[in-house]
């Protein structure tokens, strides 16, 4: 089956309009990028809705999940957290402040460096992220169940291969 075998969608309409307006360009790429963008936005909204049910913003979930998957004692420095979540240290400080105020994390002196500070999950924070992550995984299964049998595996392979090649590219500035 090809994309042409499926009923037309919004992206097909956009592509047809560009083909009409700019016949000098090959806009077939919009089939992938337009749909990837629209799928990404819809999936993002579905994921964030689960975080909200647990009183978390997306960034809060990322921090708590990063701490939880670190294993006991569920702690990282702010720099490590920023590195794992791709957030600036200033942005991370704001997230940690908010989570600390909610009683989900606490700052403490590092066991390895008396001058350093680490952020660790509180017991309440661990309970919140465990419940949120359980619902998050169930939500991911629900969303992937919308695909036909075998499509999720094919999609994962294609995306993994594409991501590896993209990560090998020199940055465009």
Coordinates of C-alpha atoms in Angstrom, one line a residue:
X1 CA 0.0 0.0 0.0
X2 CA 1.2 3.5 -0.8
X3 CA 0.0 6.9 0.5
X4 CA -1.8 7.4 -2.8
X5 CA -4.0 4.3 -2.0
X6 CA -5.4 6.2 1.1
X7 CA -8.1 8.8 1.1
X8 CA -6.8 12.4 0.7
X9 CA -6.1 14.4 3.8
X10 CA -5.2 17.9 4.8
X11 CA -1.5 17.5 3.8
X12 CA -2.6 16.3 0.3
X13 CA -4.6 19.5 -0.1
X14 CA -1.6 21.6 1.0
X15 CA 0.7 19.8 -1.4
X16 CA -1.8 20.1 -4.3
X17 CA -2.0 23.9 -3.7
X18 CA 1.8 24.2 -3.7
X19 CA 2.1 22.1 -6.8
X20 CA -0.4 24.4 -8.5
X21 CA 1.3 27.6 -7.3
X22 CA 4.9 26.4 -7.7
X23 CA 5.0 23.7 -10.3
X24 CA 8.8 24.2 -10.6
X25 CA 9.3 22.6 -7.1
X26 CA 9.0 18.9 -6.2
X27 CA 6.9 19.2 -3.1
X28 CA 6.4 15.4 -2.5
X29 CA 8.5 15.9 0.6
X30 CA 5.6 17.7 2.3
X31 CA 3.8 14.4 2.5
X32 CA 6.4 13.2 5.1
X33 CA 7.2 16.5 6.8
X34 CA 3.6 17.8 6.9
X35 CA 2.3 14.6 8.4
X36 CA 5.2 14.2 10.7
X37 CA 4.5 17.7 12.1
X38 CA 0.8 17.1 12.4
X39 CA 1.3 13.7 14.1
X40 CA 3.9 15.2 16.4
X41 CA 1.5 17.9 17.5
X42 CA -1.4 15.5 18.1
X43 CA 0.7 13.0 20.0
X44 CA 2.2 15.8 22.1
X45 CA -1.2 17.0 23.1
X46 CA -2.2 13.4 24.0
X47 CA 0.9 12.9 26.1
X48 CA 0.7 16.2 27.9
X49 CA -3.0 15.5 28.8
X50 CA -1.8 12.5 30.9
X51 CA 0.9 14.6 32.7
X52 CA -1.7 17.2 33.6
X53 CA -3.9 14.6 35.2
X54 CA -1.1 14.1 37.6
X55 CA -0.6 17.8 38.2
X56 CA 2.5 18.0 36.1
X57 CA 3.7 20.1 33.2
X58 CA 5.7 18.4 30.5
X59 CA 9.0 19.7 31.9
X60 CA 8.1 18.5 35.4
X61 CA 7.4 15.1 34.0
X62 CA 10.8 15.1 32.3
X63 CA 12.7 16.0 35.4
X64 CA 10.9 13.5 37.7
X65 CA 11.2 10.8 35.1
X66 CA 14.9 11.5 34.7
X67 CA 15.4 11.2 38.5
X68 CA 13.3 8.1 38.7
X69 CA 15.1 6.2 36.0
X70 CA 18.5 7.1 37.5
X71 CA 17.8 4.5 40.2
X72 CA 18.3 4.8 43.9
X73 CA 18.9 7.3 45.4
X74 CA 17.0 9.0 42.5
X75 CA 19.3 12.0 42.4
X76 CA 21.3 14.1 39.9
X77 CA 23.0 17.5 40.0
X78 CA 21.2 20.3 38.2
X79 CA 23.8 20.1 35.5
X80 CA 23.1 16.4 34.9
X81 CA 19.4 17.0 34.9
X82 CA 19.8 19.8 32.3
X83 CA 22.0 17.5 30.1
X84 CA 19.4 14.7 30.3
X85 CA 16.5 16.9 29.5
X86 CA 18.2 19.3 27.0
X87 CA 17.3 22.4 29.1
X88 CA 19.5 25.2 30.1
X89 CA 20.7 25.3 33.7
X90 CA 18.6 28.5 34.3
X91 CA 15.6 26.7 33.0
X92 CA 16.3 23.7 35.1
X93 CA 16.6 25.8 38.2
X94 CA 13.1 27.1 37.6
X95 CA 11.8 23.6 37.2
X96 CA 13.5 22.3 40.3
X97 CA 12.3 25.3 42.3
X98 CA 8.7 24.6 41.2
X99 CA 9.0 20.8 41.9
X100 CA 10.7 21.5 45.3
X101 CA 7.8 23.9 46.2
X102 CA 5.4 21.1 45.4
X103 CA 7.3 18.7 47.7
X104 CA 8.2 16.4 44.8
X105 CA 12.0 16.9 45.0
X106 CA 14.5 18.3 47.5
X107 CA 18.0 19.7 47.1
X108 CA 20.8 18.3 49.3
X109 CA 24.5 18.3 49.6
X110 CA 26.3 15.9 47.3
X111 CA 27.8 12.8 48.9
X112 CA 30.7 13.0 46.5
X113 CA 31.4 16.8 46.6
X114 CA 30.6 18.7 49.8
X115 CA 30.4 21.9 47.8
X116 CA 28.0 20.4 45.2
X117 CA 24.2 20.1 45.4
X118 CA 22.0 17.4 44.0
X119 CA 18.3 17.2 43.4
X120 CA 16.6 14.0 44.6
X121 CA 13.0 12.7 44.5
X122 CA 11.0 12.8 47.7
X123 CA 8.8 9.8 48.5
X124 CA 5.9 11.8 47.3
X125 CA 7.7 12.7 44.1
X126 CA 8.4 9.0 43.5
X127 CA 4.8 8.1 44.0
X128 CA 3.7 10.9 41.6
X129 CA 6.1 9.9 38.8
X130 CA 5.4 6.2 39.2
X131 CA 1.7 6.8 38.8
X132 CA 2.2 9.3 36.0
X133 CA 4.7 7.0 34.2
X134 CA 2.3 4.0 34.4
X135 CA -0.4 6.1 32.8
X136 CA 2.0 7.5 30.3
X137 CA 3.1 4.0 29.1
X138 CA -0.6 2.9 28.9
X139 CA -1.3 6.1 26.8
X140 CA 1.6 5.3 24.5
X141 CA 0.2 1.8 24.0
X142 CA -3.3 3.3 23.2
X143 CA -1.8 5.6 20.6
X144 CA 0.3 2.9 18.9
X145 CA -2.8 0.7 18.8
X146 CA -4.2 3.1 16.3
X147 CA -1.7 1.8 13.8
X148 CA -2.2 -1.4 11.7
X149 CA -0.5 -4.6 12.9
X150 CA 3.2 -4.4 12.4
X151 CA 3.3 -0.7 11.5
X152 CA 4.7 0.4 14.9
X153 CA 7.7 -1.9 14.5
X154 CA 8.3 -0.6 10.9
X155 CA 7.9 3.0 12.0
X156 CA 10.4 2.5 14.9
X157 CA 13.0 1.0 12.5
X158 CA 12.6 3.8 10.0
X159 CA 12.7 6.5 12.7
X160 CA 15.7 5.0 14.4
X161 CA 17.6 4.8 11.1
X162 CA 16.6 8.4 10.1
X163 CA 17.5 9.7 13.6
X164 CA 20.9 8.1 13.5
X165 CA 21.7 9.7 10.1
X166 CA 20.4 13.1 11.3
X167 CA 22.5 13.0 14.4
X168 CA 25.6 12.3 12.2
X169 CA 25.0 15.4 10.1
X170 CA 27.1 18.5 10.9
X171 CA 24.9 21.2 12.5
X172 CA 23.4 23.8 10.1
X173 CA 23.9 27.2 11.4

